[in-house]
CSV table of C-alpha atoms and ligand atoms in Angstrom, one decimal:
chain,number,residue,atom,x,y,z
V,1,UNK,CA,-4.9,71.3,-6.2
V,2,UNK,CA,-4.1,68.9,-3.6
V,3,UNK,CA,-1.0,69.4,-1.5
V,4,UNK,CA,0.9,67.4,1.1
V,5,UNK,CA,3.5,69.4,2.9
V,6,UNK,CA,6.0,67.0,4.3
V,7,UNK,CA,6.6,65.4,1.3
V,8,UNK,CA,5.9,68.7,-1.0
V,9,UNK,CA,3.8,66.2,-3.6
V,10,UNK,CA,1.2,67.9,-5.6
V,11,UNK,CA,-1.8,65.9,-7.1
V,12,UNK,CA,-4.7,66.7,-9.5
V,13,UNK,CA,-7.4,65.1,-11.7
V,14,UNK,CA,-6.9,65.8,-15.2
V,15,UNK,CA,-10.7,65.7,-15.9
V,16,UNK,CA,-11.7,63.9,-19.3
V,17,UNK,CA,-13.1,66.7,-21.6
V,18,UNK,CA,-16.3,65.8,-23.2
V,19,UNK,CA,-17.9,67.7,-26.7
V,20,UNK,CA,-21.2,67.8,-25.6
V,21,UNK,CA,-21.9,69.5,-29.2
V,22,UNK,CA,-19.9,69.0,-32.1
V,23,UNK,CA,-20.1,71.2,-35.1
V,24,UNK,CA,-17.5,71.4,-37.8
V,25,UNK,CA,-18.2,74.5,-39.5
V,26,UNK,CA,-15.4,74.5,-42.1
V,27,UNK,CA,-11.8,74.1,-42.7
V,28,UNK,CA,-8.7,76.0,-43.2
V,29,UNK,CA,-6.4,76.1,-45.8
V,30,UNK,CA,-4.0,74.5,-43.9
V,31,UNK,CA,-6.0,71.2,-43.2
V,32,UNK,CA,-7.1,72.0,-39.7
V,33,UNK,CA,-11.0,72.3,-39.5
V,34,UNK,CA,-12.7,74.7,-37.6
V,35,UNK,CA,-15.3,73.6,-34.6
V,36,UNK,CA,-18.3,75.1,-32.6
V,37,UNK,CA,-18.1,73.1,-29.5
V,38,UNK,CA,-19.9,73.0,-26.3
V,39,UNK,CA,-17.1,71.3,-24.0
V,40,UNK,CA,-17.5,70.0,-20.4
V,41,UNK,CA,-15.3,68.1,-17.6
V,42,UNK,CA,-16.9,65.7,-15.8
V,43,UNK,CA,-15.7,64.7,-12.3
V,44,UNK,CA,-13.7,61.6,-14.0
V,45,UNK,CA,-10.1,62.0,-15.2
V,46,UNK,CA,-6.5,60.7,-15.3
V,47,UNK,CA,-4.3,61.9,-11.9
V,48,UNK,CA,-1.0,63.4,-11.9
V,49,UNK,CA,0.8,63.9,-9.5
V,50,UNK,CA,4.0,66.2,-8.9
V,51,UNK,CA,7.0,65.8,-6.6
V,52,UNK,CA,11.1,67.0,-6.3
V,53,UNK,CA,13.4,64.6,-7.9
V,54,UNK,CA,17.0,64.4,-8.6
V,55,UNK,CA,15.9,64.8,-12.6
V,56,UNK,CA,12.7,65.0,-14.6
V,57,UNK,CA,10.8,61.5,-14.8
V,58,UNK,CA,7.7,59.9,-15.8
V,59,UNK,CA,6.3,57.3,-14.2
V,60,UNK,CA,3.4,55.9,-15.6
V,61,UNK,CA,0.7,53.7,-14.0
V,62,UNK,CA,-3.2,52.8,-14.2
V,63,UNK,CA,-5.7,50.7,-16.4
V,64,UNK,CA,-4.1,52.0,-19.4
V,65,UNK,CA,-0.8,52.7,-18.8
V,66,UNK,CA,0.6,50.4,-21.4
V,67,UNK,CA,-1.6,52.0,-24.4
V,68,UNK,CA,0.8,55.4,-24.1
V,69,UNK,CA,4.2,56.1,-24.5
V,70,UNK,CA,5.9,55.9,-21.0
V,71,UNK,CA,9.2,57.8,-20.5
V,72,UNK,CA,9.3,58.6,-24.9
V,73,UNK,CA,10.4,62.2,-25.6
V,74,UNK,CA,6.9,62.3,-27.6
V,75,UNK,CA,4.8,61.8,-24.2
V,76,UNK,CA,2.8,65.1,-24.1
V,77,UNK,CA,3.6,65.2,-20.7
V,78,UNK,CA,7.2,65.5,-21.2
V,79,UNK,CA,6.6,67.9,-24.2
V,80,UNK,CA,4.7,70.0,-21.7
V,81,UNK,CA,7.9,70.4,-19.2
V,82,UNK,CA,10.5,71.3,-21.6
V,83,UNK,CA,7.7,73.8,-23.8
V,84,UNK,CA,7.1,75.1,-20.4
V,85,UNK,CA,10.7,75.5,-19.2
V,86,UNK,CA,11.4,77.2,-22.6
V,87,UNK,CA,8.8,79.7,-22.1
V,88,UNK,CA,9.5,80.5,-18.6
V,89,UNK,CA,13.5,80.9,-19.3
V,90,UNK,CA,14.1,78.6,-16.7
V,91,UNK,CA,16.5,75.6,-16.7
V,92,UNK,CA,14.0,72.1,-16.8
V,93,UNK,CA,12.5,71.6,-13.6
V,94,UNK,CA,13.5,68.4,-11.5
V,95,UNK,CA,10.4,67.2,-10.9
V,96,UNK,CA,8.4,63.6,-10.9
V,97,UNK,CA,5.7,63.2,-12.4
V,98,UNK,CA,3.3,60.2,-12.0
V,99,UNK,CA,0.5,59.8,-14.5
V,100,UNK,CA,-2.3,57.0,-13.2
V,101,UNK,CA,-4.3,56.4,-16.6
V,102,UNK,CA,-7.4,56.1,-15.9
V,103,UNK,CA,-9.1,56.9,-19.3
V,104,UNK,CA,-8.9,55.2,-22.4
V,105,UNK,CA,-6.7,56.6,-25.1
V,106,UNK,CA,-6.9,58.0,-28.5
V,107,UNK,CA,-10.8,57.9,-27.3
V,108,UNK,CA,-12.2,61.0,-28.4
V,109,UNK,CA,-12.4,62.3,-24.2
V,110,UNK,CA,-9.0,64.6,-24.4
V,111,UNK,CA,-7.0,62.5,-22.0
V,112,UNK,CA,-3.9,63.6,-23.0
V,113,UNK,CA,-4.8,66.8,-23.5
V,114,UNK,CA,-5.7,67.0,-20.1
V,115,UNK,CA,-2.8,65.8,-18.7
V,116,UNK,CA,-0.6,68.0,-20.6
V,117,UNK,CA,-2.7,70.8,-19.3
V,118,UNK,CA,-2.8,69.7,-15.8
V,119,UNK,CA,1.0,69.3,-16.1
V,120,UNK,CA,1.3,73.1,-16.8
V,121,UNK,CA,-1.1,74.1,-13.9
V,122,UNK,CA,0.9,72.1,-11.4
V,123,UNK,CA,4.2,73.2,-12.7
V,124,UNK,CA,2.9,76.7,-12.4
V,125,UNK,CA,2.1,76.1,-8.9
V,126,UNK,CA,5.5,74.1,-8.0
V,127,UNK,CA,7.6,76.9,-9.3
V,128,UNK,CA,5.8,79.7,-8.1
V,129,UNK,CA,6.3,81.3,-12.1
V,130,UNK,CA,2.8,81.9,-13.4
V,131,UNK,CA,3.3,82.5,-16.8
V,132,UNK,CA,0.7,85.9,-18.5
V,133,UNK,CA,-2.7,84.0,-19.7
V,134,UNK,CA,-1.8,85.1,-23.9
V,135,UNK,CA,1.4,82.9,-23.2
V,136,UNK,CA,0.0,79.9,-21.4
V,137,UNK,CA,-2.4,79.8,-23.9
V,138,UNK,CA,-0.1,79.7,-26.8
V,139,UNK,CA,2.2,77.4,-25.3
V,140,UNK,CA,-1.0,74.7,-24.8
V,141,UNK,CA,-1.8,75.3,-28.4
V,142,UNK,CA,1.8,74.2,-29.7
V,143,UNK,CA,1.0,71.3,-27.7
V,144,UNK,CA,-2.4,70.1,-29.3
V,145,UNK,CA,-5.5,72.0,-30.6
V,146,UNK,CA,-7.9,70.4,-27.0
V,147,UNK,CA,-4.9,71.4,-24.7
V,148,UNK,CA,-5.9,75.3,-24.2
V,149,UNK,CA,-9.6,74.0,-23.4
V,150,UNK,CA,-8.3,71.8,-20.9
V,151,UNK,CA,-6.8,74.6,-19.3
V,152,UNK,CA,-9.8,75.6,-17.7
V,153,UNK,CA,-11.7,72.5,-16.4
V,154,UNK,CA,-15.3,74.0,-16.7
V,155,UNK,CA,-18.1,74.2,-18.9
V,156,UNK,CA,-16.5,76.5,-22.5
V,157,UNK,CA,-18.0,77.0,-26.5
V,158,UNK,CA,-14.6,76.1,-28.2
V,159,UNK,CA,-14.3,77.6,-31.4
V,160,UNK,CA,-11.8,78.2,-34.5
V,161,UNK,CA,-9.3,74.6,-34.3
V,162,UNK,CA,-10.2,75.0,-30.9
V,163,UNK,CA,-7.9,78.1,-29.8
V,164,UNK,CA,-11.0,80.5,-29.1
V,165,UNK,CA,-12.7,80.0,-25.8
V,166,UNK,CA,-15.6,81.4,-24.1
V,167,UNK,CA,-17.1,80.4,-20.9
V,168,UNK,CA,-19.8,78.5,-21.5
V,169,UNK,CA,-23.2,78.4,-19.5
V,170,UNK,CA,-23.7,76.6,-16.2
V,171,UNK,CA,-25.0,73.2,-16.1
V,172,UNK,CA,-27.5,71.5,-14.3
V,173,UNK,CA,-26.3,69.1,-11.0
V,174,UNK,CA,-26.7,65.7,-13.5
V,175,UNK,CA,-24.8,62.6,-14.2
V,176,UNK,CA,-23.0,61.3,-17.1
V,177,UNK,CA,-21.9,57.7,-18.3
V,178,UNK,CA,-18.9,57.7,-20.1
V,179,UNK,CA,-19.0,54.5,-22.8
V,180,UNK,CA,-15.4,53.4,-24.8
V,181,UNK,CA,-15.5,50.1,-26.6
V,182,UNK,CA,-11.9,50.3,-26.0
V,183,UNK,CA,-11.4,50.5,-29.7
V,184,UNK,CA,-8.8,53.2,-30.7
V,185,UNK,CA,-10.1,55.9,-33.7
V,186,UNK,CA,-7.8,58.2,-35.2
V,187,UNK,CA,-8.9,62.0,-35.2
V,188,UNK,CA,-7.2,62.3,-38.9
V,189,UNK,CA,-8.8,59.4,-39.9
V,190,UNK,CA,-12.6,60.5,-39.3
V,191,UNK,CA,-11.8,63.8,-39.8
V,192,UNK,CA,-10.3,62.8,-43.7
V,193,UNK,CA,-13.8,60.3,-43.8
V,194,UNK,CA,-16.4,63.1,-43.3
V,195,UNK,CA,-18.2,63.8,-46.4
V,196,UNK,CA,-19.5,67.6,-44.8
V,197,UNK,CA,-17.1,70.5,-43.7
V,198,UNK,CA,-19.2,73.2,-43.6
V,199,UNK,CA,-22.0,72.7,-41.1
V,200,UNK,CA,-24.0,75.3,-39.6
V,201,UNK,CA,-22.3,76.8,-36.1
V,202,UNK,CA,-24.3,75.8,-32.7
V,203,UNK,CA,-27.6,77.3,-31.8
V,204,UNK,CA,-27.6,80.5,-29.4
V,205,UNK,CA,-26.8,79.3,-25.8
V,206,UNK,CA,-28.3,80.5,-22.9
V,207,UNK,CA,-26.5,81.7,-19.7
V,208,UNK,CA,-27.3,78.3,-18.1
V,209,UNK,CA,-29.3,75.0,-18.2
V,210,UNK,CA,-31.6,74.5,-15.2
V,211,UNK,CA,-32.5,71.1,-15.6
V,212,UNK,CA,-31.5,67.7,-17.4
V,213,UNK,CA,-34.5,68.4,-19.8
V,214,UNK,CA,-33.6,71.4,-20.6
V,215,UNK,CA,-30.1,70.7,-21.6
V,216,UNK,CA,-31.3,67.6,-23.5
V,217,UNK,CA,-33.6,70.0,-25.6
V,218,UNK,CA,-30.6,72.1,-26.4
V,219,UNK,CA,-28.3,69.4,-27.3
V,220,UNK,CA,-31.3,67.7,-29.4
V,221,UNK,CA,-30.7,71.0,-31.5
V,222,UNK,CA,-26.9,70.5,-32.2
V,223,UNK,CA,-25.0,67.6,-33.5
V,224,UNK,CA,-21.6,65.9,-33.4
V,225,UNK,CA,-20.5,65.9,-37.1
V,226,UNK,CA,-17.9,63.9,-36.9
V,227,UNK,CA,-20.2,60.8,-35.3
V,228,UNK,CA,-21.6,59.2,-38.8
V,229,UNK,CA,-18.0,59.3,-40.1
V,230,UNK,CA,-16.8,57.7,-37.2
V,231,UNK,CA,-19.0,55.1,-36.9
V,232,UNK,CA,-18.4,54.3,-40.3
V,233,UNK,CA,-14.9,53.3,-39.8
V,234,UNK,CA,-15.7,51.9,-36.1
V,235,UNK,CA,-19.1,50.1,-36.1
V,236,UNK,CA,-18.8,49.5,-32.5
V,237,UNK,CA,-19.3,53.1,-32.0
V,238,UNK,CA,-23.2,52.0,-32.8
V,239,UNK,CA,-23.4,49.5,-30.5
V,240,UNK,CA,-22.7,51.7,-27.6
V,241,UNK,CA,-24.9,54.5,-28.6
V,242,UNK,CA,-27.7,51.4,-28.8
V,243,UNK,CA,-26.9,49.9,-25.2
V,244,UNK,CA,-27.6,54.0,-23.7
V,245,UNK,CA,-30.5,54.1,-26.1
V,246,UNK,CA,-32.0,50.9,-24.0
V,247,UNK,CA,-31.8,52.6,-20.7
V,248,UNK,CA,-35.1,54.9,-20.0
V,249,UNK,CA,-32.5,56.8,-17.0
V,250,UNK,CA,-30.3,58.1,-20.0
V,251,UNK,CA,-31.9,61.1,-20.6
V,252,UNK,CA,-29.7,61.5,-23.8
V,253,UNK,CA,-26.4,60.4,-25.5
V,254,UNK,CA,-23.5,61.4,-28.4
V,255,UNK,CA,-20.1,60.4,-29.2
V,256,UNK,CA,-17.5,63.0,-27.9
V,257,UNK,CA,-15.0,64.2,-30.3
V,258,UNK,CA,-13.8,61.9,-32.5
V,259,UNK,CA,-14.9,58.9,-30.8
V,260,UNK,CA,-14.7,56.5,-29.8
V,261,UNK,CA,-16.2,57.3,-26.2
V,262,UNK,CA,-19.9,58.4,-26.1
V,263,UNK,CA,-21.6,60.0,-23.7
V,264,UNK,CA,-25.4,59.8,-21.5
V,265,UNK,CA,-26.5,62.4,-19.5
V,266,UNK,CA,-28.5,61.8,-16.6
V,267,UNK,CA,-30.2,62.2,-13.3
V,268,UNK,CA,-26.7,62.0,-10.9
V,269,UNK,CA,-28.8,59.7,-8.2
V,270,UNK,CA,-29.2,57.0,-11.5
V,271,UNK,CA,-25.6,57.5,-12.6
V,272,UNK,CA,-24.1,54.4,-10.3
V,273,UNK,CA,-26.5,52.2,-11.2
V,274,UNK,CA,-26.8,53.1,-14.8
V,275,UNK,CA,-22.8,52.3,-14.7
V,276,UNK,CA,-23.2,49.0,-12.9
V,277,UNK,CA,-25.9,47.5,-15.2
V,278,UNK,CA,-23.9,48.2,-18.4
V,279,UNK,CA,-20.9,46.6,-16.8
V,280,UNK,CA,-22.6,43.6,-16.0
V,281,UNK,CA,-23.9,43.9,-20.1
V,282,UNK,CA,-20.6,44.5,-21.7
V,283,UNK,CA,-17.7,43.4,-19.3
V,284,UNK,CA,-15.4,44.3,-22.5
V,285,UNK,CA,-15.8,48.2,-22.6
V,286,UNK,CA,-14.3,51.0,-20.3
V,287,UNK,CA,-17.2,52.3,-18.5
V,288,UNK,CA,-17.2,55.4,-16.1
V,289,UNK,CA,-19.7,57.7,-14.6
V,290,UNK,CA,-19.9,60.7,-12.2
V,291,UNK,CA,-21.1,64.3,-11.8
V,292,UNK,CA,-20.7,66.1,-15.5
V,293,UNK,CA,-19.4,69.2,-13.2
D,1,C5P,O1,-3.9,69.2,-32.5
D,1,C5P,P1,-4.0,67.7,-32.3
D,1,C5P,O2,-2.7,67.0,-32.4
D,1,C5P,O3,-4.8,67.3,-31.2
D,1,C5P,O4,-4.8,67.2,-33.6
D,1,C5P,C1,-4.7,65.9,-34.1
D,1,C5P,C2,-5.1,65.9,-35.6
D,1,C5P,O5,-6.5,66.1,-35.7
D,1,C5P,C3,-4.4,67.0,-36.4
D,1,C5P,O6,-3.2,66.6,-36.9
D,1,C5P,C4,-5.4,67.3,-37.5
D,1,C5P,O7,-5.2,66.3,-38.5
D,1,C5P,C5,-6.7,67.0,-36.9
D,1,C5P,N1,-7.4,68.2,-36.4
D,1,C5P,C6,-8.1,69.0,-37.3
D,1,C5P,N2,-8.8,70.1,-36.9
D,1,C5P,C7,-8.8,70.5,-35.6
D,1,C5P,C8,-8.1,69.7,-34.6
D,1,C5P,C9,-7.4,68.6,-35.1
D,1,C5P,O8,-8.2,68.7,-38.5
D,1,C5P,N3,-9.4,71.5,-35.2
């Protein structure tokens, strides 16, 4: 966490979280669906940044800062303060908070997930009140099913709705190419449009990848179950899984979550380059790359 002293502001990347692995092993009675996910968090994210104010605000810049709700009481940003004030008995904090959106939303990568989680971390910092881990935890999970995960911006198999975490195995140094055809998908809306619920969980990891080709022979054993279901409703989806599928470098690619942002993993000294070419190809899509840890 970044500081500055004189002016006490306190920044951080809320890094995009990406399902490497999707499996949706079945579903509860109460509509949510149970997952087997291998999640990571590329160096690539949304920043917020925390500073003393007179009140609590929001301020909210970036690329896609008119796609979210700005100073609504439903921002999960907000939501975070006052759940977090709540929990911690304490009156609500007078703090700023400026969110640059950098990521797409409703895309699938966990961007406001991630900034509701990086909201609690930094608040945890400012006010020196560090909440017990059970509590944090449960207070992410009132706030979204991918805010817990978030929590803790490293590799993690995410199971149950997403509420059970393990850490997950260390990945090679590599690249990744983050694809959105800045075409909104709704998670209910794939998730009601896939025809399979009970898939079989993820194949045994190992305690770490040590190269791109061995982490591409893993995830060529797993699947993102949600992908035909989404592409159904957003052909685009396709399109982008095509353009990686044209590029030798990309060693391989997905959709994370429920889309519509895919993923390409690759060697990190092709990542740039990989990035610029498909800008140049598709000047209409949100394009991103950088180190997958
Ligand atoms: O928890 P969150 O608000 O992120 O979830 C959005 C929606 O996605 C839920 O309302 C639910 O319809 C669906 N969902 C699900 N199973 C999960 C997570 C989310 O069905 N494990």
């Amino acid at each position: 966490m970044a500081h500055d002293t004189q002016s006490a502001l306190r920044v951080e990347l809320a890094r995009a979280k990406v399902n490497l692995a999707l499996h949706v092993t079945g579903q509860r009675p109460d509509g949510y669906h149970l997952l087997d996910s291998l999640v990571a968090f590329p160096q690539i994210g949304d920043r917020v940044a925390l500073e003393p104010a007179a009140g609590l605000e929001l301020r909210v810049e970036g690329p896609f800062a008119r796609d979210i709700d700005g100073p609504s009481d439903s921002n999960l940003i907000l939501k975070a303060v006052r759940a977090f004030a709540e929990c911690a008995g304490t009156p609500v904090p007078k703090v700023r908070l400026t969110l640059t959106k950098r990521l797409p939303v409703a895309s699938g990568i966990g961007g406001g997930s991630s900034d509701a989680a990086t909201t609690l971390r930094l608040l945890e910092d400012y006010s020196g009140n560090y909440l017990p881990e059970e509590t944090l935890h449960d207070l992410a999970l009132s706030l979204g099913a991918d805010v817990p995960v978030c929590l803790y911006p490293e590799p993690q198999r995410m199971r149950g709705i997403g509420d059970e975490l393990a850490p997950g195995p260390q990945l090679p140094v590599c690249g990744i190419v983050l694809i959105n055809p800045k075409v909104g998908v709704s998670t209910p809306d794939v998730f009601k449009n896939m025809s399979q619920r009970d898939n079989p969980a993820m194949p045994e990891l190992p305690g770490r990848f040590n190269s791109v080709v061995q982490l591409t022979e893993y995830l060529s054993e797993c699947r993102n179950d949600m992908q035909d279901a989404a592409v159904s409703l957003c052909p685009e989806i396709g399109n982008v899984l095509s353009a990686f599928d044209v590029d030798s470098r990309i060693a391989f690619s997905r959709m994370s979550g429920s889309g519509a942002t895919c993923y390409g993993v690759c060697e990190l000294r092709d990542a740039m380059d990989i990035e610029r070419q498909l800008r140049t190809a598709h000047p209409g899509w949100w394009i991103a790359s950088g180190s997958l840890s």
